[in-house]
Tab-separated table of N, CA, C and O in Angstrom:
chain	number	residue	atom	x	y	z
H	1	MET	N	-4.609	-4.754	6.312
H	1	MET	CA	-3.774	-4.906	5.433
H	1	MET	C	-2.892	-5.861	5.547
H	1	MET	O	-1.839	-5.922	6.387
H	2	SER	N	-2.907	-7.066	4.694
H	2	SER	CA	-1.878	-7.970	4.988
H	2	SER	C	-0.436	-7.869	4.192
H	2	SER	O	0.606	-8.429	4.735
H	3	GLN	N	-0.685	-7.194	3.232
H	3	GLN	CA	0.751	-7.060	2.497
H	3	GLN	C	1.424	-5.608	2.736
H	3	GLN	O	0.293	-4.743	3.251
H	4	ALA	N	2.422	-5.420	2.205
H	4	ALA	CA	2.890	-4.058	2.279
H	4	ALA	C	1.993	-2.902	1.677
H	4	ALA	O	1.562	-3.295	0.579
H	5	PRO	N	1.832	-1.736	2.162
H	5	PRO	CA	0.875	-0.577	1.565
H	5	PRO	C	1.579	-0.191	0.252
H	5	PRO	O	2.888	-0.146	0.272
H	6	ARG	N	0.699	-0.007	-0.725
H	6	ARG	CA	1.478	0.352	-1.934
H	6	ARG	C	1.285	2.133	-2.040
H	6	ARG	O	-0.040	2.563	-1.808
H	7	ILE	N	2.249	2.807	-1.936
H	7	ILE	CA	2.327	4.033	-2.036
H	7	ILE	C	3.183	4.936	-3.102
H	7	ILE	O	4.064	4.515	-3.606
H	8	GLY	N	2.411	5.870	-3.629
H	8	GLY	CA	3.038	6.686	-4.684
H	8	GLY	C	3.012	8.141	-4.366
H	8	GLY	O	2.636	8.709	-3.056
H	9	VAL	N	3.848	8.861	-5.204
H	9	VAL	CA	4.299	10.133	-4.807
H	9	VAL	C	3.570	11.296	-5.736
H	9	VAL	O	3.912	10.888	-7.115
H	10	VAL	N	3.028	12.227	-5.432
H	10	VAL	CA	2.700	13.351	-6.566
H	10	VAL	C	3.229	14.526	-6.296
H	10	VAL	O	3.199	14.970	-5.526
H	11	GLY	N	3.862	14.583	-7.302
H	11	GLY	CA	5.028	16.018	-7.252
H	11	GLY	C	6.657	15.381	-7.283
H	11	GLY	O	6.750	14.582	-6.179
H	12	ALA	N	7.336	15.923	-8.123
H	12	ALA	CA	8.834	15.398	-8.005
H	12	ALA	C	9.525	16.747	-8.042
H	12	ALA	O	10.815	16.555	-8.542
H	13	GLY	N	9.097	17.845	-7.397
H	13	GLY	CA	10.098	18.934	-7.124
H	13	GLY	C	11.230	18.435	-6.242
H	13	GLY	O	11.404	17.380	-5.892
H	14	SER	N	11.667	19.361	-5.621
H	14	SER	CA	12.983	19.463	-4.771
H	14	SER	C	12.376	18.479	-3.368
H	14	SER	O	13.191	17.216	-3.019
H	15	LEU	N	11.308	18.990	-3.137
H	15	LEU	CA	11.012	18.165	-1.599
H	15	LEU	C	10.461	16.744	-2.090
H	15	LEU	O	10.391	15.612	-1.745
H	16	GLY	N	9.698	16.743	-3.048
H	16	GLY	CA	8.807	15.366	-3.734
H	16	GLY	C	9.979	14.363	-4.015
H	16	GLY	O	9.837	13.381	-3.990
H	17	PHE	N	11.136	14.769	-4.704
H	17	PHE	CA	12.351	14.111	-5.045
H	17	PHE	C	12.863	13.414	-3.854
H	17	PHE	O	12.985	12.145	-3.972
H	18	HIS	N	13.041	13.743	-2.705
H	18	HIS	CA	13.361	13.036	-1.369
H	18	HIS	C	12.119	12.278	-0.740
H	18	HIS	O	12.615	11.190	-0.539
H	19	HIS	N	10.985	12.532	-1.019
H	19	HIS	CA	9.854	11.604	-0.581
H	19	HIS	C	10.225	10.341	-1.635
H	19	HIS	O	10.101	9.243	-1.104
H	20	ILE	N	10.305	10.711	-2.865
H	20	ILE	CA	10.520	9.718	-3.932
H	20	ILE	C	11.546	8.701	-3.427
H	20	ILE	O	11.793	7.455	-3.357
H	21	ARG	N	12.890	9.274	-3.069
H	21	ARG	CA	14.191	8.471	-2.852
H	21	ARG	C	13.879	7.857	-1.600
H	21	ARG	O	14.405	6.712	-1.587
H	22	ILE	N	13.287	8.371	-0.360
H	22	ILE	CA	13.097	7.380	0.412
H	22	ILE	C	12.187	6.339	0.691
H	22	ILE	O	12.446	5.424	1.034
H	23	LEU	N	11.045	6.729	-0.152
H	23	LEU	CA	10.065	5.730	-0.069
H	23	LEU	C	10.497	4.520	-0.838
H	23	LEU	O	10.005	3.594	-0.703
H	24	ARG	N	11.176	4.687	-2.004
H	24	ARG	CA	11.558	3.794	-2.860
H	24	ARG	C	12.630	2.789	-2.255
H	24	ARG	O	12.418	1.410	-2.480
H	25	ASP	N	13.030	3.104	-1.187
H	25	ASP	CA	13.925	2.506	-0.441
H	25	ASP	C	13.397	1.795	0.950
H	25	ASP	O	14.075	1.195	2.052
H	26	LEU	N	12.101	2.281	1.290
H	26	LEU	CA	11.436	2.161	2.487
H	26	LEU	C	11.122	0.528	2.745
H	26	LEU	O	10.203	0.206	1.838
H	27	ARG	N	11.549	-0.151	3.866
H	27	ARG	CA	11.027	-1.398	3.929
H	27	ARG	C	9.636	-1.319	4.591
H	27	ARG	O	9.476	-0.412	5.289
H	28	GLY	N	8.812	-2.517	4.208
H	28	GLY	CA	7.400	-2.487	4.765
H	28	GLY	C	6.469	-1.604	4.053
H	28	GLY	O	5.286	-1.788	4.129
H	29	ALA	N	7.148	-0.981	2.749
H	29	ALA	CA	6.114	-0.407	1.845
H	29	ALA	C	6.216	-0.520	0.375
H	29	ALA	O	7.661	-0.922	0.157
H	30	GLN	N	5.468	-0.778	-0.440
H	30	GLN	CA	5.697	-0.786	-1.849
H	30	GLN	C	5.843	0.390	-2.746
H	30	GLN	O	4.418	1.267	-2.612
H	31	PHE	N	6.681	0.587	-3.295
H	31	PHE	CA	6.748	2.371	-3.935
H	31	PHE	C	6.025	1.737	-5.200
H	31	PHE	O	6.525	0.970	-6.264
H	32	THR	N	5.043	2.676	-5.737
H	32	THR	CA	4.155	2.459	-6.761
H	32	THR	C	4.804	3.280	-8.051
H	32	THR	O	4.256	3.291	-8.913
H	33	GLY	N	5.415	4.139	-7.727
H	33	GLY	CA	5.991	5.139	-8.664
H	33	GLY	C	5.615	6.608	-8.406
H	33	GLY	O	4.939	7.026	-7.069
H	34	PHE	N	5.306	7.617	-9.217
H	34	PHE	CA	5.293	9.007	-9.131
H	34	PHE	C	4.431	9.603	-10.292
H	34	PHE	O	4.376	9.024	-11.423
H	35	VAL	N	4.049	10.546	-10.213
H	35	VAL	CA	3.407	11.730	-11.354
H	35	VAL	C	4.086	12.922	-11.111
H	35	VAL	O	4.151	13.322	-10.039
H	36	GLU	N	4.443	13.524	-12.023
H	36	GLU	CA	4.808	15.051	-12.093
H	36	GLU	C	4.388	15.471	-13.643
H	36	GLU	O	4.362	15.111	-14.516
H	37	SER	N	3.792	16.975	-13.126
H	37	SER	CA	3.147	17.623	-14.274
H	37	SER	C	4.282	18.041	-15.546
H	37	SER	O	4.044	18.577	-16.618
H	38	ASP	N	5.521	18.017	-15.186
H	38	ASP	CA	6.454	18.356	-15.796
H	38	ASP	C	7.328	17.308	-16.379
H	38	ASP	O	8.104	16.618	-16.005
H	39	PRO	N	7.046	16.963	-17.825
H	39	PRO	CA	7.483	15.899	-18.353
H	39	PRO	C	9.306	15.831	-18.246
H	39	PRO	O	9.589	14.555	-18.114
H	40	GLU	N	9.712	17.042	-18.530
H	40	GLU	CA	11.429	16.947	-18.485
H	40	GLU	C	11.578	16.553	-17.042
H	40	GLU	O	12.467	15.735	-17.029
H	41	ARG	N	10.998	17.009	-16.200
H	41	ARG	CA	11.589	16.940	-14.531
H	41	ARG	C	11.274	15.300	-14.092
H	41	ARG	O	12.043	14.581	-13.563
H	42	ALA	N	10.054	14.623	-14.871
H	42	ALA	CA	9.810	13.328	-14.505
H	42	ALA	C	10.870	12.560	-15.332
H	42	ALA	O	11.466	11.663	-14.650
H	43	ARG	N	11.405	12.688	-16.401
H	43	ARG	CA	12.486	11.843	-16.689
H	43	ARG	C	13.830	11.918	-16.020
H	43	ARG	O	14.508	10.870	-16.041
H	44	GLU	N	13.956	13.454	-15.756
H	44	GLU	CA	15.382	13.467	-14.759
H	44	GLU	C	15.102	12.582	-13.679
H	44	GLU	O	16.003	11.887	-13.198
H	45	VAL	N	13.943	12.662	-12.954
H	45	VAL	CA	13.638	11.596	-11.607
H	45	VAL	C	13.848	10.117	-12.073
H	45	VAL	O	14.369	9.740	-11.346
H	46	GLU	N	13.230	9.995	-12.797
H	46	GLU	CA	13.209	8.501	-13.536
H	46	GLU	C	14.772	7.888	-13.720
H	46	GLU	O	15.008	6.859	-13.040
H	47	LYS	N	15.290	8.583	-14.300
H	47	LYS	CA	16.774	8.493	-14.612
H	47	LYS	C	17.538	8.147	-13.117
H	47	LYS	O	18.479	7.614	-13.091
H	48	GLU	N	17.555	9.435	-12.713
H	48	GLU	CA	18.470	9.774	-11.367
H	48	GLU	C	18.105	8.573	-10.406
H	48	GLU	O	19.079	8.058	-9.945
H	49	LEU	N	16.782	8.459	-9.948
H	49	LEU	CA	16.497	7.596	-9.053
H	49	LEU	C	15.969	5.919	-9.607
H	49	LEU	O	16.040	5.217	-8.667
H	50	LYS	N	16.029	5.768	-10.925
H	50	LYS	CA	15.785	4.710	-11.211
H	50	LYS	C	14.446	4.149	-10.902
H	50	LYS	O	14.307	3.058	-10.302
H	51	VAL	N	13.394	5.038	-11.171
H	51	VAL	CA	12.064	4.647	-10.410
H	51	VAL	C	10.814	5.081	-11.830
H	51	VAL	O	11.622	5.765	-12.742
H	52	ARG	N	9.893	4.732	-11.591
H	52	ARG	CA	8.804	4.660	-12.705
H	52	ARG	C	7.917	5.712	-12.378
H	52	ARG	O	7.573	6.204	-11.267
H	53	SER	N	7.577	6.803	-13.574
H	53	SER	CA	6.528	7.650	-13.330
H	53	SER	C	5.244	7.354	-14.080
H	53	SER	O	5.159	6.216	-14.749
H	54	HIS	N	4.296	7.772	-13.606
H	54	HIS	CA	2.880	7.341	-14.202
H	54	HIS	C	2.451	8.616	-15.201
H	54	HIS	O	2.950	9.735	-14.838
H	55	PRO	N	1.846	8.285	-16.330
H	55	PRO	CA	1.328	9.391	-16.966
H	55	PRO	C	0.316	10.354	-16.519
H	55	PRO	O	0.294	11.524	-16.997
H	56	ASN	N	-0.316	10.100	-15.482
H	56	ASN	CA	-1.274	11.032	-14.585
H	56	ASN	C	-1.711	10.469	-13.484
H	56	ASN	O	-1.536	9.567	-13.109
H	57	LEU	N	-2.455	11.344	-12.813
H	57	LEU	CA	-2.666	11.024	-11.363
H	57	LEU	C	-3.559	9.829	-11.648
H	57	LEU	O	-3.573	8.939	-10.508
H	58	ASP	N	-4.578	9.754	-12.379
H	58	ASP	CA	-5.646	8.482	-12.012
H	58	ASP	C	-4.676	7.201	-12.201
H	58	ASP	O	-5.091	6.045	-11.583
H	59	ALA	N	-3.643	7.019	-13.007
H	59	ALA	CA	-2.832	5.940	-13.260
H	59	ALA	C	-1.996	5.870	-12.094
H	59	ALA	O	-2.001	4.363	-11.441
H	60	LEU	N	-1.573	6.747	-11.393
H	60	LEU	CA	-1.004	6.615	-10.023
H	60	LEU	C	-1.922	5.965	-9.192
H	60	LEU	O	-1.529	5.150	-8.051
H	61	LEU	N	-2.887	6.649	-8.810
H	61	LEU	CA	-4.156	6.111	-7.818
H	61	LEU	C	-4.598	5.034	-8.230
H	61	LEU	O	-4.793	4.223	-7.061
H	62	ALA	N	-4.683	4.551	-9.451
H	62	ALA	CA	-5.094	3.182	-9.499
H	62	ALA	C	-3.939	1.915	-8.809
H	62	ALA	O	-4.368	0.892	-8.706
H	63	ALA	N	-2.897	2.345	-8.891
H	63	ALA	CA	-1.759	1.569	-8.655
H	63	ALA	C	-1.371	1.663	-7.205
H	63	ALA	O	-0.495	0.870	-6.605
H	64	SER	N	-1.949	2.491	-6.370
H	64	SER	CA	-1.714	2.850	-5.122
H	64	SER	C	-2.717	2.767	-3.929
H	64	SER	O	-3.819	2.760	-4.180
H	65	ASP	N	-2.407	2.406	-2.801
H	65	ASP	CA	-3.495	2.436	-1.560
H	65	ASP	C	-3.232	3.722	-0.941
H	65	ASP	O	-4.216	4.359	-0.377
H	66	ALA	N	-2.284	4.306	-0.943
H	66	ALA	CA	-2.145	5.940	-0.324
H	66	ALA	C	-1.103	6.581	-1.282
H	66	ALA	O	-0.358	6.136	-1.912
H	67	VAL	N	-1.141	7.977	-1.102
H	67	VAL	CA	-0.130	8.833	-1.718
H	67	VAL	C	0.219	9.917	-0.931
H	67	VAL	O	-0.485	10.300	-0.076
H	68	ILE	N	1.487	10.500	-1.303
H	68	ILE	CA	2.180	11.591	-0.545
H	68	ILE	C	2.169	12.721	-1.544
H	68	ILE	O	2.470	12.588	-2.734
H	69	VAL	N	1.496	13.779	-1.247
H	69	VAL	CA	1.105	14.908	-1.890
H	69	VAL	C	1.819	16.060	-1.620
H	69	VAL	O	2.088	16.471	-0.786
H	70	VAL	N	3.122	16.049	-2.829
H	70	VAL	CA	4.102	17.400	-2.666
H	70	VAL	C	3.950	18.015	-4.055
H	70	VAL	O	4.671	18.307	-4.837
H	71	VAL	N	2.768	18.760	-4.149
H	71	VAL	CA	2.526	19.910	-5.214
H	71	VAL	C	2.284	21.254	-4.638
H	71	VAL	O	2.283	21.434	-3.344
H	72	PRO	N	2.081	22.210	-5.466
H	72	PRO	CA	1.960	23.751	-4.684
H	72	PRO	C	0.809	23.578	-4.073
H	72	PRO	O	-0.132	22.941	-4.239
H	73	THR	N	0.563	24.301	-2.978
H	73	THR	CA	-0.430	24.419	-2.103
H	73	THR	C	-1.871	24.608	-2.780
H	73	THR	O	-2.961	24.027	-2.309
H	74	SER	N	-1.581	25.488	-3.926
H	74	SER	CA	-2.942	25.719	-4.358
H	74	SER	C	-3.397	24.502	-5.044
H	74	SER	O	-4.871	24.536	-5.573
H	75	GLN	N	-2.797	23.205	-5.218
H	75	GLN	CA	-3.208	22.276	-5.983
H	75	GLN	C	-3.667	21.111	-4.730
H	75	GLN	O	-4.290	19.973	-5.199
H	76	HIS	N	-3.331	21.438	-3.602
H	76	HIS	CA	-3.606	20.097	-2.530
H	76	HIS	C	-4.914	19.867	-2.516
H	76	HIS	O	-5.090	19.061	-2.430
H	77	PHE	N	-5.854	20.676	-2.430
H	77	PHE	CA	-7.236	20.344	-2.565
H	77	PHE	C	-8.048	19.563	-3.499
H	77	PHE	O	-8.274	18.509	-3.429
H	78	ALA	N	-7.368	19.938	-4.888
H	78	ALA	CA	-7.863	19.091	-6.026
H	78	ALA	C	-7.011	17.828	-5.969
H	78	ALA	O	-8.028	16.713	-6.275
H	79	VAL	N	-6.155	17.660	-5.685
H	79	VAL	CA	-4.911	16.128	-5.915
H	79	VAL	C	-5.477	15.538	-4.479
H	79	VAL	O	-5.851	14.266	-4.847
H	80	ALA	N	-5.466	16.074	-3.195
H	80	ALA	CA	-5.676	15.097	-2.461
H	80	ALA	C	-7.368	14.543	-2.325
H	80	ALA	O	-7.396	13.480	-1.958
H	81	GLY	N	-8.145	15.872	-2.810
H	81	GLY	CA	-9.677	15.291	-3.098
H	81	GLY	C	-9.887	14.109	-3.738
H	81	GLY	O	-10.940	13.220	-3.377
H	82	ALA	N	-9.031	14.272	-5.134
H	82	ALA	CA	-9.432	13.083	-6.047
H	82	ALA	C	-8.722	11.710	-5.602
H	82	ALA	O	-9.357	10.672	-5.821
H	83	ALA	N	-7.744	11.975	-4.534
H	83	ALA	CA	-7.177	10.532	-3.696
H	83	ALA	C	-8.037	10.201	-2.872
H	83	ALA	O	-8.662	8.742	-2.759
H	84	ILE	N	-8.772	10.995	-2.133
H	84	ILE	CA	-9.667	10.479	-0.972
H	84	ILE	C	-10.861	9.896	-1.547
H	84	ILE	O	-11.261	9.236	-1.275
H	85	GLU	N	-11.277	10.935	-2.681
H	85	GLU	CA	-12.620	10.296	-3.398
H	85	GLU	C	-12.342	8.935	-3.727
H	85	GLU	O	-13.625	8.129	-3.767
H	86	ARG	N	-11.273	8.297	-4.155
H	86	ARG	CA	-11.122	7.044	-4.776
H	86	ARG	C	-10.650	6.130	-3.682
H	86	ARG	O	-10.273	5.134	-3.643
H	87	GLY	N	-10.805	6.615	-2.271
H	87	GLY	CA	-10.572	6.042	-1.057
H	87	GLY	C	-9.061	5.666	-0.791
H	87	GLY	O	-8.940	4.688	-0.232
H	88	LYS	N	-8.261	6.515	-1.046
H	88	LYS	CA	-6.889	6.514	-0.845
H	88	LYS	C	-6.680	7.387	0.222
H	88	LYS	O	-7.088	8.376	0.247
H	89	HIS	N	-5.502	6.763	1.113
H	89	HIS	CA	-4.846	7.717	2.154
H	89	HIS	C	-4.212	8.610	1.640
H	89	HIS	O	-3.451	8.477	0.685
H	90	VAL	N	-3.976	9.714	2.135
H	90	VAL	CA	-3.094	10.849	1.742
H	90	VAL	C	-2.198	11.230	2.826
H	90	VAL	O	-2.635	11.328	4.202
H	91	PHE	N	-0.972	11.789	2.625
H	91	PHE	CA	-0.126	12.412	3.727
H	91	PHE	C	0.144	13.735	2.798
H	91	PHE	O	0.664	13.736	1.361
H	92	ILE	N	-0.142	14.855	3.271
H	92	ILE	CA	0.120	16.176	2.602
H	92	ILE	C	1.331	17.008	3.209
H	92	ILE	O	1.052	17.038	4.406
H	93	GLU	N	1.967	17.216	2.207
H	93	GLU	CA	3.087	18.396	2.991
H	93	GLU	C	2.222	19.707	3.309
H	93	GLU	O	1.410	20.007	2.525
H	94	LYS	N	2.674	20.241	4.248
H	94	LYS	CA	2.104	21.368	4.720
H	94	LYS	C	2.105	22.604	3.836
H	94	LYS	O	2.809	22.584	2.762
H	95	PRO	N	1.153	23.308	3.920
H	95	PRO	CA	-0.264	23.396	4.780
H	95	PRO	C	-1.058	22.503	4.047
H	95	PRO	O	-0.938	21.846	2.898
H	96	ILE	N	-2.009	21.969	4.641
H	96	ILE	CA	-3.139	20.958	4.110
H	96	ILE	C	-3.779	21.609	2.845
H	96	ILE	O	-3.847	20.627	1.942
H	97	THR	N	-4.315	22.701	2.829
H	97	THR	CA	-4.868	23.740	1.958
H	97	THR	C	-4.603	24.972	1.590
H	97	THR	O	-3.883	25.376	2.590
H	98	ALA	N	-5.152	25.686	0.907
H	98	ALA	CA	-5.070	27.228	0.610
H	98	ALA	C	-5.957	27.679	1.801
H	98	ALA	O	-5.357	29.144	2.144
H	99	THR	N	-7.203	27.239	1.911
H	99	THR	CA	-8.062	27.890	2.906
H	99	THR	C	-8.594	27.043	4.160
H	99	THR	O	-8.613	25.478	3.413
H	100	LEU	N	-9.280	27.280	4.614
H	100	LEU	CA	-9.867	26.620	5.962
H	100	LEU	C	-11.155	26.061	5.473
H	100	LEU	O	-11.346	24.723	5.686
H	101	GLU	N	-11.667	26.373	4.412
H	101	GLU	CA	-12.929	25.815	3.951
H	101	GLU	C	-12.492	24.596	3.157
H	101	GLU	O	-13.420	23.485	3.058
H	102	GLU	N	-11.005	24.623	2.523
H	102	GLU	CA	-10.849	23.309	1.556
H	102	GLU	C	-10.535	22.360	2.682
H	102	GLU	O	-10.804	21.349	2.279
H	103	ALA	N	-9.717	22.942	3.772
H	103	ALA	CA	-9.322	21.983	4.601
H	103	ALA	C	-10.268	21.229	5.221
H	103	ALA	O	-10.622	20.090	5.382
H	104	ASP	N	-11.602	21.934	5.647
H	104	ASP	CA	-12.699	21.012	6.117
H	104	ASP	C	-13.367	20.214	5.209
H	104	ASP	O	-13.668	19.132	5.634
H	105	GLY	N	-13.318	20.610	3.901
H	105	GLY	CA	-13.994	19.973	2.858
H	105	GLY	C	-13.064	18.460	2.829
H	105	GLY	O	-13.867	17.381	2.512
H	106	LEU	N	-11.965	18.613	2.934
H	106	LEU	CA	-11.071	17.499	2.678
H	106	LEU	C	-11.188	16.434	3.737
H	106	LEU	O	-11.380	15.228	3.686
H	107	LEU	N	-11.238	16.954	5.002
H	107	LEU	CA	-11.407	16.257	6.327
H	107	LEU	C	-12.950	15.658	6.227
H	107	LEU	O	-12.995	14.526	6.582
H	108	ASP	N	-13.796	16.135	5.864
H	108	ASP	CA	-15.375	15.914	5.850
H	108	ASP	C	-15.323	14.513	4.670
H	108	ASP	O	-15.806	13.546	4.938
H	109	LEU	N	-14.541	14.675	3.580
H	109	LEU	CA	-14.673	13.740	2.675
H	109	LEU	C	-13.804	12.757	3.109
H	109	LEU	O	-14.269	11.318	2.931
H	110	ALA	N	-12.592	12.830	3.783
H	110	ALA	CA	-11.911	11.596	4.485
H	110	ALA	C	-12.528	10.872	5.239
H	110	ALA	O	-12.637	9.865	5.441
H	111	LYS	N	-13.467	11.430	6.045
H	111	LYS	CA	-14.348	11.077	7.105
H	111	LYS	C	-15.426	9.856	6.549
H	111	LYS	O	-15.635	8.800	6.758
H	112	LYS	N	-16.125	10.629	5.364
H	112	LYS	CA	-16.853	9.545	4.723
H	112	LYS	C	-16.410	8.517	3.902
H	112	LYS	O	-17.043	7.338	3.986
H	113	ARG	N	-15.161	8.794	3.826
H	113	ARG	CA	-14.590	7.631	2.746
H	113	ARG	C	-13.570	6.871	3.815
H	113	ARG	O	-13.437	5.730	3.142
H	114	GLY	N	-13.456	6.743	5.004
H	114	GLY	CA	-12.867	6.275	5.779
H	114	GLY	C	-11.502	6.089	5.377
H	114	GLY	O	-10.872	5.008	5.767
H	115	VAL	N	-10.942	7.050	5.168
H	115	VAL	CA	-9.268	7.229	4.917
H	115	VAL	C	-8.838	8.212	5.801
H	115	VAL	O	-9.286	9.083	6.511
H	116	LEU	N	-7.533	7.876	5.932
H	116	LEU	CA	-6.346	8.741	6.906
H	116	LEU	C	-5.835	9.857	6.208
H	116	LEU	O	-5.554	9.819	4.902
H	117	VAL	N	-5.755	10.904	6.638
H	117	VAL	CA	-5.260	12.374	6.153
H	117	VAL	C	-3.961	12.673	7.137
H	117	VAL	O	-4.633	12.745	8.254
H	118	GLN	N	-2.967	12.810	6.606
H	118	GLN	CA	-1.969	13.075	7.439
H	118	GLN	C	-1.188	14.446	6.989
H	118	GLN	O	-1.190	14.650	5.629
H	119	ILE	N	-0.621	15.380	7.817
H	119	ILE	CA	0.069	16.738	7.254
H	119	ILE	C	1.422	16.557	7.769
H	119	ILE	O	1.394	16.310	8.876
H	120	GLY	N	2.423	16.906	6.787
H	120	GLY	CA	3.669	16.834	7.072
H	120	GLY	C	4.166	18.140	7.762
H	120	GLY	O	4.162	19.334	6.934
H	121	HIS	N	4.535	18.108	8.857
H	121	HIS	CA	5.163	19.134	9.449
H	121	HIS	C	7.007	18.837	9.932
H	121	HIS	O	7.311	19.085	10.919
H	122	ILE	N	7.428	18.407	9.152
H	122	ILE	CA	8.988	17.824	9.227
H	122	ILE	C	9.981	18.746	9.897
H	122	ILE	O	10.866	18.523	10.474
H	123	GLU	N	9.661	19.893	9.086
H	123	GLU	CA	10.332	21.008	9.413
H	123	GLU	C	10.613	21.527	11.044
H	123	GLU	O	11.565	21.773	11.571
H	124	ARG	N	9.420	21.270	11.708
H	124	ARG	CA	9.237	21.497	13.010
H	124	ARG	C	10.442	20.809	14.041
H	124	ARG	O	10.801	21.101	15.038
H	125	VAL	N	10.979	19.672	13.258
H	125	VAL	CA	11.664	18.812	14.238
H	125	VAL	C	13.389	18.886	13.467
H	125	VAL	O	14.390	18.379	13.902
H	126	ASN	N	13.331	19.822	12.401
H	126	ASN	CA	14.866	19.663	11.859
H	126	ASN	C	15.727	20.525	12.491
H	126	ASN	O	15.235	21.663	12.834
H	127	ARG	N	16.747	20.065	12.977
H	127	ARG	CA	18.011	20.563	13.664
H	127	ARG	C	18.340	22.005	13.606
H	127	ARG	O	18.148	22.731	14.285
H	128	ALA	N	18.674	22.447	12.345
H	128	ALA	CA	18.698	23.494	11.623
H	128	ALA	C	17.904	24.654	12.158
H	128	ALA	O	17.883	25.694	12.559
H	129	VAL	N	16.659	24.182	11.736
H	129	VAL	CA	15.523	25.132	11.982
H	129	VAL	C	15.290	25.425	13.498
H	129	VAL	O	15.153	26.607	14.089
H	130	ARG	N	15.414	24.245	14.203
H	130	ARG	CA	14.969	24.593	15.625
H	130	ARG	C	16.141	25.398	16.123
H	130	ARG	O	16.020	25.958	17.296
H	131	ALA	N	17.639	25.313	15.717
H	131	ALA	CA	18.485	25.901	16.347
H	131	ALA	C	18.207	27.559	15.854
H	131	ALA	O	18.869	28.236	16.746
H	132	ALA	N	17.731	28.028	14.895
H	132	ALA	CA	17.739	29.246	14.412
H	132	ALA	C	16.248	29.806	15.002
H	132	ALA	O	16.543	31.234	15.166
H	133	LEU	N	15.464	29.050	15.784
H	133	LEU	CA	14.284	29.837	16.164
H	133	LEU	C	14.602	30.472	17.336
H	133	LEU	O	14.156	31.701	17.139
H	134	PRO	N	15.334	30.655	18.104
H	134	PRO	CA	15.838	31.494	19.012
H	134	PRO	C	16.354	32.797	18.416
H	134	PRO	O	16.222	34.137	19.266
H	135	HIS	N	16.926	32.777	17.328
H	135	HIS	CA	17.389	33.975	16.760
H	135	HIS	C	16.665	34.841	15.925
H	135	HIS	O	16.954	35.933	14.868
H	136	GLY	N	15.155	34.136	15.531
H	136	GLY	CA	14.284	34.809	14.681
H	136	GLY	C	13.362	35.561	15.298
H	136	GLY	O	13.032	36.682	15.760
């Protein structure tokens, strides 16, 4: 890929908001916008971060090479599967899916489509979480 990868975000809740905020300003990547199922939340994020939302997942996928999936776990399989099916790379916030069978299915599909799947485990390196571990 000779130009910056085009990356979008699926889900604009509290964690999705931060993915959008950081990706919007990230050098070396082109932020393509986000999609959010709650129209009111989409308008809030658009206004606060001065970014663009897409009307649906298909529109976001059409504009993106990769997506960050930040939706409830019960939706991971459907959302990531739709992206992978269209040849998009995905970063999925943990856990990968709700079941082992869904995870295996996503990984098999990714292998067939030749795309990358990454799972976010960022809290493992969060200083506050690491400091609390010995006390849990």
